[in-house]
Structure formats: C-alpha cells, structure tokens
Coordinates of C-alpha atoms in Angstrom, one line a residue:
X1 CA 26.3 -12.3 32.6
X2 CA 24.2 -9.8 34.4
X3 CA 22.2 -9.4 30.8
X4 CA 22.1 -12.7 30.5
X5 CA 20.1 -13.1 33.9
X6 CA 17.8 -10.6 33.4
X7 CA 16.9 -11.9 30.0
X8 CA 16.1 -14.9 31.6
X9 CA 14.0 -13.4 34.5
X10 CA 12.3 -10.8 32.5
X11 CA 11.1 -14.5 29.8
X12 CA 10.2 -16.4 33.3
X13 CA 8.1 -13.6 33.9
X14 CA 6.4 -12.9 30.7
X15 CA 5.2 -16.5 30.4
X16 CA 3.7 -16.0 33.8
X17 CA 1.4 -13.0 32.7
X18 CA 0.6 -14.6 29.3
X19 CA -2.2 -16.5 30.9
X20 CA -3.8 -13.6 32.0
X21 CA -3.2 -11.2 29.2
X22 CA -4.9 -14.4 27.2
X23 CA -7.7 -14.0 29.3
X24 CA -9.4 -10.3 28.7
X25 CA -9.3 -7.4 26.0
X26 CA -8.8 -5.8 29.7
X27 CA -6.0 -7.8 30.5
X28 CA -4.0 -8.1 27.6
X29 CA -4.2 -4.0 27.3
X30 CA -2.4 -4.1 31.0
X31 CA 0.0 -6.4 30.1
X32 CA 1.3 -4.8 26.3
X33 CA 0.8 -0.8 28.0
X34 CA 3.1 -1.8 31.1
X35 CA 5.3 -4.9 30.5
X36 CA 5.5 -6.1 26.6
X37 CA 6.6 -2.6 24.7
X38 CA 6.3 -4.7 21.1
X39 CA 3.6 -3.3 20.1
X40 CA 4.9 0.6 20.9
X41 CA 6.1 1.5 17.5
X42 CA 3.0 0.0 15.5
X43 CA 0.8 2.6 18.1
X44 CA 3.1 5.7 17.8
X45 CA 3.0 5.8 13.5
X46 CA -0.7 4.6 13.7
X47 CA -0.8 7.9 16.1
X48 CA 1.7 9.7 13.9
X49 CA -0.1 9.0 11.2
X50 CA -3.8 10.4 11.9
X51 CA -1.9 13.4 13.3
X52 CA -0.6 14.1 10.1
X53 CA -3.8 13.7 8.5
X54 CA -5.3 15.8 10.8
X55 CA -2.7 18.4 10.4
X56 CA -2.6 18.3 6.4
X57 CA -6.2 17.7 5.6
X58 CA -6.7 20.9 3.5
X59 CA -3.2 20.1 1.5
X60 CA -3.2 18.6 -1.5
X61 CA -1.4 15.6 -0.8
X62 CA -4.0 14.3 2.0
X63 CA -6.4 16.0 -0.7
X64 CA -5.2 13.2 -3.0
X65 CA -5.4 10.4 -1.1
X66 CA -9.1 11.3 0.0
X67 CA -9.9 11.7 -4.0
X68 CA -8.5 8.3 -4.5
X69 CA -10.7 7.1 -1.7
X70 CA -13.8 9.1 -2.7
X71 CA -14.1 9.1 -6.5
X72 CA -13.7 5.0 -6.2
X73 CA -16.6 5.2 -3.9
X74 CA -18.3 7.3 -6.5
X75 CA -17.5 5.1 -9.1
X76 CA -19.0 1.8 -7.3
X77 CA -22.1 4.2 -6.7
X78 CA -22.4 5.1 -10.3
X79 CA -21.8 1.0 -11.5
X80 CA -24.6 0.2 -9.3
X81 CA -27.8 -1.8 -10.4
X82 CA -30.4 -0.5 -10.2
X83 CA -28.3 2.8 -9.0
X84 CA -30.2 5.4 -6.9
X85 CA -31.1 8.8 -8.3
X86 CA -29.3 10.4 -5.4
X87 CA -26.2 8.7 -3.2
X88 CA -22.8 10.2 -1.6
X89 CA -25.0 12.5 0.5
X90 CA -22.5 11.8 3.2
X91 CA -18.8 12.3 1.3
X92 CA -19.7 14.4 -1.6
X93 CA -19.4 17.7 0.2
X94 CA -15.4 16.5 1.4
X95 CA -14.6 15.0 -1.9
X96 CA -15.8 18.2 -3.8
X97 CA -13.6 20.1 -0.9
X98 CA -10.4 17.8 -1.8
X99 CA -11.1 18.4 -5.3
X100 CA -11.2 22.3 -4.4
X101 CA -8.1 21.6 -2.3
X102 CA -6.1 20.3 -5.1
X103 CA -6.6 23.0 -7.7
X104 CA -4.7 25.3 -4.7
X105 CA -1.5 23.5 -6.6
X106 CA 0.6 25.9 -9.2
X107 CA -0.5 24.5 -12.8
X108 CA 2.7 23.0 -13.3
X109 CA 2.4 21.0 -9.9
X110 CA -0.9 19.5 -10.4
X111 CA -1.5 16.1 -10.8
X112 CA -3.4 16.4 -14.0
X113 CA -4.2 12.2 -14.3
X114 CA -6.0 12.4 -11.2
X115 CA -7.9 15.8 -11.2
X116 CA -9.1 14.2 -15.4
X117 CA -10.5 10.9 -13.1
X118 CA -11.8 12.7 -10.3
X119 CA -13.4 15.2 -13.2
X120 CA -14.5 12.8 -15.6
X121 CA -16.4 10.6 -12.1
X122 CA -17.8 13.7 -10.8
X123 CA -19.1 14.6 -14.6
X124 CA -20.9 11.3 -14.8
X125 CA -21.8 11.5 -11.5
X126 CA -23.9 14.9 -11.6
X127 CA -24.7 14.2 -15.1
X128 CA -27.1 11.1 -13.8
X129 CA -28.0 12.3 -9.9
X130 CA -31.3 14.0 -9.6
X131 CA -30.1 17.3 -7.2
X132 CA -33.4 19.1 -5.3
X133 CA -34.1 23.0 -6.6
X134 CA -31.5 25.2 -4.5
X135 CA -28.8 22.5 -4.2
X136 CA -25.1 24.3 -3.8
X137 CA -23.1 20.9 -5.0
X138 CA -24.2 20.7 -8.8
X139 CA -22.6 24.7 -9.1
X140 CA -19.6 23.7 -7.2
X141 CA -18.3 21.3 -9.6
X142 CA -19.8 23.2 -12.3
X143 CA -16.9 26.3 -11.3
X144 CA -14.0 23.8 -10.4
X145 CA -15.0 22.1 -13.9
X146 CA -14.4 25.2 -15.6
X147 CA -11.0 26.3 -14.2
X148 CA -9.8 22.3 -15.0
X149 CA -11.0 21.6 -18.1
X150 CA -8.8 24.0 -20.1
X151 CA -5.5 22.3 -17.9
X152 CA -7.1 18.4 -19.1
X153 CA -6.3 19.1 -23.3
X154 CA -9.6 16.2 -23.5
X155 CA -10.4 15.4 -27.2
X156 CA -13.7 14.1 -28.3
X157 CA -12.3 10.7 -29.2
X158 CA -10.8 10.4 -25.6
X159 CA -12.3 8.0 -23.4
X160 CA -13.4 9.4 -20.1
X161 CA -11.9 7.9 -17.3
X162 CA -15.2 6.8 -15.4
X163 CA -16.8 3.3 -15.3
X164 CA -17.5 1.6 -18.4
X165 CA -18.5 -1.4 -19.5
X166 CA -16.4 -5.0 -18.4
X167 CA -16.1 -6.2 -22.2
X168 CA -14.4 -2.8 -22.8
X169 CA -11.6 -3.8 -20.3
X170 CA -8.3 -5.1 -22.0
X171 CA -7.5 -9.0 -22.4
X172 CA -4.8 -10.9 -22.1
X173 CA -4.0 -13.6 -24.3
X174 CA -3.1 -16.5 -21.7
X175 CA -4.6 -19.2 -20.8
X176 CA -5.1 -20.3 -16.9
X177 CA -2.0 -23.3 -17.6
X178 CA 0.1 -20.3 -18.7
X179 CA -0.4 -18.6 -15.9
X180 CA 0.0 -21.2 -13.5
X181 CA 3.3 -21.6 -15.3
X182 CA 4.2 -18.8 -14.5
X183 CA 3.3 -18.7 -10.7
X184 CA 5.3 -22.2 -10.8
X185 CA 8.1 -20.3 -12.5
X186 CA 8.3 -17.5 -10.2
X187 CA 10.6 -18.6 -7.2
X188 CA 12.6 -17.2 -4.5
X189 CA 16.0 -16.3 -6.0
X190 CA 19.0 -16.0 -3.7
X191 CA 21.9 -16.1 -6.6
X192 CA 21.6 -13.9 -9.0
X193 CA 24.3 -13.1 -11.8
X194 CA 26.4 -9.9 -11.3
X195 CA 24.8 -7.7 -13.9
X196 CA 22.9 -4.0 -12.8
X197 CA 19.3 -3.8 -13.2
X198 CA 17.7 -1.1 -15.3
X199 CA 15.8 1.7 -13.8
X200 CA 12.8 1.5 -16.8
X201 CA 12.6 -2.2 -15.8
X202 CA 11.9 -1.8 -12.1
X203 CA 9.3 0.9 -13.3
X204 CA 7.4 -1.3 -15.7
X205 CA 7.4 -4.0 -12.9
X206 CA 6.0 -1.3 -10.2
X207 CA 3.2 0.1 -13.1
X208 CA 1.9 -3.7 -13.0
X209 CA 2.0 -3.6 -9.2
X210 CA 0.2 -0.6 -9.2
X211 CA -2.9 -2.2 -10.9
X212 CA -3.5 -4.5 -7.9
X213 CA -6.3 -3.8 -5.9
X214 CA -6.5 -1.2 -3.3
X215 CA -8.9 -0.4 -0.5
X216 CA -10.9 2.4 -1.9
X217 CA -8.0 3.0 -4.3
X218 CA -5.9 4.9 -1.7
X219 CA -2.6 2.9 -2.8
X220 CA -1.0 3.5 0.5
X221 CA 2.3 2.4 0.4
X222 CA 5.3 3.6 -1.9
X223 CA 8.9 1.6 -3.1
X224 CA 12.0 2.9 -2.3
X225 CA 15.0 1.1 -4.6
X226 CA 18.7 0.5 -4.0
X227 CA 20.9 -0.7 -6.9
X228 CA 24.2 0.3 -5.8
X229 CA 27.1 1.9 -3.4
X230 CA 26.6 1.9 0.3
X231 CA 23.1 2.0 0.9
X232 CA 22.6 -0.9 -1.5
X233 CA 25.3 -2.6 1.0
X234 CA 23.6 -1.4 4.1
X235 CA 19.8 -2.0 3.0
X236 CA 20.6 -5.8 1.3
X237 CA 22.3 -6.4 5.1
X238 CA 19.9 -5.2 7.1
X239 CA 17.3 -8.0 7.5
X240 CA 17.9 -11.1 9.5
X241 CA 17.1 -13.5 6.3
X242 CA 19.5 -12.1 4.1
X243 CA 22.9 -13.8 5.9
X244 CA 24.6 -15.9 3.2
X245 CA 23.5 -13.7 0.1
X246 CA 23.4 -10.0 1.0
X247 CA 26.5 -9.3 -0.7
X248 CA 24.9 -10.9 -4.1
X249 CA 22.4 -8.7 -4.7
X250 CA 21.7 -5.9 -7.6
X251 CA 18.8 -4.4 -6.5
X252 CA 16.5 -4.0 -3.5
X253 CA 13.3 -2.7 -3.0
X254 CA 11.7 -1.8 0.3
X255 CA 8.1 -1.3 0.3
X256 CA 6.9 1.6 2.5
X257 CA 3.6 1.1 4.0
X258 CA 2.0 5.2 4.8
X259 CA -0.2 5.1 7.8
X260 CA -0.9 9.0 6.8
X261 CA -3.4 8.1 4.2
X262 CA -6.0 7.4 7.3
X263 CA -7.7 9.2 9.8
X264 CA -8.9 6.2 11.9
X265 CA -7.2 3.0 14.1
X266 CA -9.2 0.8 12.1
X267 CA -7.2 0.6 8.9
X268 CA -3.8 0.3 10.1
X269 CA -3.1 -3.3 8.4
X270 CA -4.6 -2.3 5.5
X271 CA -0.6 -0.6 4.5
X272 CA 0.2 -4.2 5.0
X273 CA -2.9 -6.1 2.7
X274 CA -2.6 -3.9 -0.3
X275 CA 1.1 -3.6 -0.7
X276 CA 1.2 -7.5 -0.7
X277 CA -1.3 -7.6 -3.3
X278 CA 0.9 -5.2 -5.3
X279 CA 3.7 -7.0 -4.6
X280 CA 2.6 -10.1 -5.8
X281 CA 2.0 -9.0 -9.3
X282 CA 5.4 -7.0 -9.6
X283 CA 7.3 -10.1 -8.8
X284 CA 5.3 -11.8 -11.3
X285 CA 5.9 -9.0 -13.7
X286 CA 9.8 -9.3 -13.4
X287 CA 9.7 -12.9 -14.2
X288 CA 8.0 -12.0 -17.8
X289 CA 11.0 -9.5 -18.0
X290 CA 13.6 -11.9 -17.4
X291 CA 14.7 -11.1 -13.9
X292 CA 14.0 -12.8 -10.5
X293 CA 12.6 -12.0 -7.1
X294 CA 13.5 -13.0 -3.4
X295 CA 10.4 -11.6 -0.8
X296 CA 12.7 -10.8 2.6
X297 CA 10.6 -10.9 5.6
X298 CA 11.2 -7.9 7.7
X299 CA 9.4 -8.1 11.5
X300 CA 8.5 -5.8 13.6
X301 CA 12.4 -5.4 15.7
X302 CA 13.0 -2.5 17.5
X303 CA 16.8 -2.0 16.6
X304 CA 15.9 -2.8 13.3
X305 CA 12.7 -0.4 12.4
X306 CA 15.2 2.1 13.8
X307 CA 18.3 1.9 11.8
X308 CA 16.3 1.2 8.5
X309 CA 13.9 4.3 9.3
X310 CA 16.9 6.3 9.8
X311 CA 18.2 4.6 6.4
X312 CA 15.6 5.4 4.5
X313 CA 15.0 8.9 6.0
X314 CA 11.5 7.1 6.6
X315 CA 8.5 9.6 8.2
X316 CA 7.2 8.4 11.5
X317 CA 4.2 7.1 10.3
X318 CA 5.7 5.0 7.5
X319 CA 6.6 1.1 8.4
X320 CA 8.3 -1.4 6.2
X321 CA 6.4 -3.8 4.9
X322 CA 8.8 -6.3 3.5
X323 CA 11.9 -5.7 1.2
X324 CA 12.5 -7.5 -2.1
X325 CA 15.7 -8.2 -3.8
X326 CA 16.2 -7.8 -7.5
X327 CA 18.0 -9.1 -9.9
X328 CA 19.4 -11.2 -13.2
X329 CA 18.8 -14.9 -11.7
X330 CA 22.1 -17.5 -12.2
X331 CA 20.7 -20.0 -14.5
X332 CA 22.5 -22.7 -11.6
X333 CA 21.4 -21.2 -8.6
X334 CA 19.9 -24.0 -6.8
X335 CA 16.3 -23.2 -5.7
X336 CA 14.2 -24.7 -2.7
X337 CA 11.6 -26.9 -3.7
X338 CA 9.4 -25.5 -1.0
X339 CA 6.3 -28.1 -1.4
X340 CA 3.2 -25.8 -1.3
X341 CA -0.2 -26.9 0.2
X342 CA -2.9 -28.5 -2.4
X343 CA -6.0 -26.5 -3.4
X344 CA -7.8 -29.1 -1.3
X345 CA -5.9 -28.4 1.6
X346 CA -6.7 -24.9 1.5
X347 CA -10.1 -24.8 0.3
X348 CA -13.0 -25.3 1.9
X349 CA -17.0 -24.4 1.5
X350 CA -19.7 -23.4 4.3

C-alpha cells in the first residue's frame, strides 16, 4: 500500500516538472541529474566507456578499433576526385601509432586480416601522397612494412585490399522483385519447430551482418548466442515481449553494443545505428538459409540492464541493443499481418 502511494506521488510529481524540464537544455539537465535517474546507466557506460579508451589507447584492441576508423578514412581520402596530393595531416601520425601498437601482439596473436588492410591502405596511400624532403611518416611505414610483410604470405596475383574500382565489386544475381520478396518474406516468427540451430549457420548469417555499413568501419557492437540449457532459458525469459513464447525458442542472440570503441559523448547512439543496420541483413540472411527471425525489443529498465549484464558477464560500457530469437520456423505458426506504411507515406522531397 505504502509503495503503492508513493508510486503515485512520485508520477503526480514528475508530470508537474515535465513542463519545465520541456522548457530549457538548463532545465531538463536539473530535472534528469536530480529527479528522473533513467538516463543514469546510458551516462555511467558512455563514461565507462571513454575511460576505457583512455586507459587502453596504446593496446592493441583500442589500437584496432582506431585502424578500423582510420584506414576507412584513408580509404575515402584515397577514392577521392580529384584527390589531393597530401591529406590525413591530422590522423596519420595516430593511425601509423595504432598500426605500431598492434605489431606489440606475439605473431601468433595478430590479427593478420586487418594489419594486410591497414598495410595494403597505407601502401597506396604513400605510394600516391607527395611527402616534403625530411618527412618522418613515409620511413615509419616503410620499417613497420618490413617487419609485416613477411607475417602477410601476399602473392602477386592477390588483390590488395585497398579501394578499387565499383565494377570490380561482386553482383548478385536478383532482381529488385526478388528482393522485395524476400523483405515480404522475412517476418517476425514466434513458433518455431523444436529442432537445434547449427553453429556454422548463425556464423554465415553474422558474416552477412558484418558487411553492413559502419561508421568509419569501427563495427562496434558484438553477438553473444544462446542455443541451449539454462542460460538459453534465462536469456529467451528475460525481455518483457517474450511472455507466451520464451519457452519455444532454439536460439537467441543478444547484440552487444561497445561504447569503448569511442573517446567522445558524441557517438554514443551510434552502438545503436550500426548494429541495426547489421541486424537487418543477418535476419535477412537466415531467411535464404531456411530459418526465421523474431527482433525482441529490449528498453532501457533498470532491473533488467542489471540481471542481463550480470547474465552475460557484460563490461560496463557494453548495453544491449536488442535480442533476436532464432530458429526453424513452424510452417503453421500464424503470423501478424502487421500492415506497413506505403512508400508514399514515408517519402517525401524538399
């Protein structure tokens, strides 16, 4: 009773400061640093996560992610037209640092696909810079080249993994009503048939969903599966949306969002913007594979973010981003017909 009434005072009395946290930036910072705490968690792994950039910048797992930022950088500098004789003055000293950073690795912990891109970007990219007599950057690369190169086993015939031309890309033979077949096709499942998914399934759906666009390539976000015994049980239970089905489902997939692959406030949704976008094109790889999808929502709940962090043995500055369930669909499972919006309705010009 006594819970009950301060529930109720404590909603009286947020609707009375709403109007005033509406009213400034001022305001509104007032009103979420000394009343509304919902916010608390997003701030304390945004802060958790610069920290442990801060901390870990010379290591060569922040070293990687500030590769994958700058070589893509380089890479748009280098497919430029016309491109400049000189660019990257400002971020070619740190990325030549990370790539310096990385090679700290034993040989047989390096991650030899990314030092062969960030080598074969940084190749092309002194190979066509004009550098001014006296110039330390040019040498730099030239003696991280030649302790790397030996590790890489290139072949003359091997393409280099720099920009090329579009026509070079691969194609797909489908047309757009195939496609949109296939986007009509892929539903929200909720009955799936009791059969185990296979690992080397979920991993060719998560190499599609790793071809998605990133933000500067930094791929921030990771997938954690569960595909049977307890912690299948407690993960699938978790979220509010799964009541009715939990106990149905295979497989499922959390989708870890890592704040720790920024150094700034600014970027703290982008976890949440490029995950989506890979998610997207996982769920529509699993459909070509024969399985099905459900997205579960997963908001930002305090008891929740808890016990799943705890779950998951989650770092501070990872957040879930959604969860997605897995799994052989029952050809009579009765889906939703969920009317969708037109193109009309959606699109407009300015």
């Amino acid at each position: 009773m006594i819970k009950k009434l301060l529930r109720a005072t404590y909603a009286r009395l947020d609707l009375w400061l709403l109007p005033y946290a509406a009213k400034s930036r001022k305001f509104a910072g007032i009103y979420y640093a000394f009343f509304n705490p919902h916010f608390r968690r997003e701030m304390h792994a945004t802060a958790a996560g610069r920290q442990h950039y801060r901390l870990h910048e010379e290591s060569s797992t922040i070293a990687s992610v500030i590769i994958r930022r700058n070589i893509h950088r380089l890479e748009k500098g280098l497919s430029m037209v016309p491109r400049k004789s000189l660019f990257a003055l400002d971020y070619i000293d740190e990325t030549l640092k990370a790539f310096g950073n990385m090679l700290q690795e034993p040989a047989h912990q390096l991650d030899l696909t990314l030092l062969n891109y960030a080598h074969d970007v940084l190749e092309s990219y002194f190979a066509v810079t004009t550098w001014p007599e006296g110039a330390t950057q040019p040498g730099i690369f030239a003696e991280q080249a030649g302790k790397i190169r030996p590790l890489l086993n290139k072949t003359q015939q091997q393409a280099a993994a720099a920009p090329a031309p579009y026509q070079k890309r691969p194609r797909a033979d489908i047309s757009y009503d195939e496609f949109y077949k296939l986007c009509q096709q892929r539903c929200s499942v909720r009955t799936f048939l009791p059969k185990p998914v296979e690992p080397e399934i979920l991993e060719r759906a998560v190499a599609a969903a790793a071809q998605a666009p990133s933000a500067c390539n930094r791929q921030p976000f990771r997938y954690i599966a569960a595909t049977q015994g307890e912690t299948l049980r407690k993960l699938a239970s978790l979220p509010m949306g799964t009541v009715g089905y939990a106990e149905g489902l295979p497989a499922v997939l959390a989708v870890v969002g890592d704040l720790s692959a920024y150094p700034f406030e600014r970027d703290r949704h982008v976890i949440y913007i490029d995950a989506s976008l890979a998610n997207m094109q996982l769920m529509l790889a699993l459909e070509t594979m024969g399985l099905a999808s459900c997205s579960i929502n997963w908001p930002d709940i305090e008891n929740y973010e808890i016990k799943i962090a705890k779950l998951l043995k989650l770092q501070p500055f990872e957040r879930v981003v959604m969860l997605i369930a897995v799994g052989y669909p029952d050809p009579n499972a009765l889906i939703p017909h969920s009317e969708k919006k037109t193109a009309a309705g959606l699109l407009s010009y300015v």
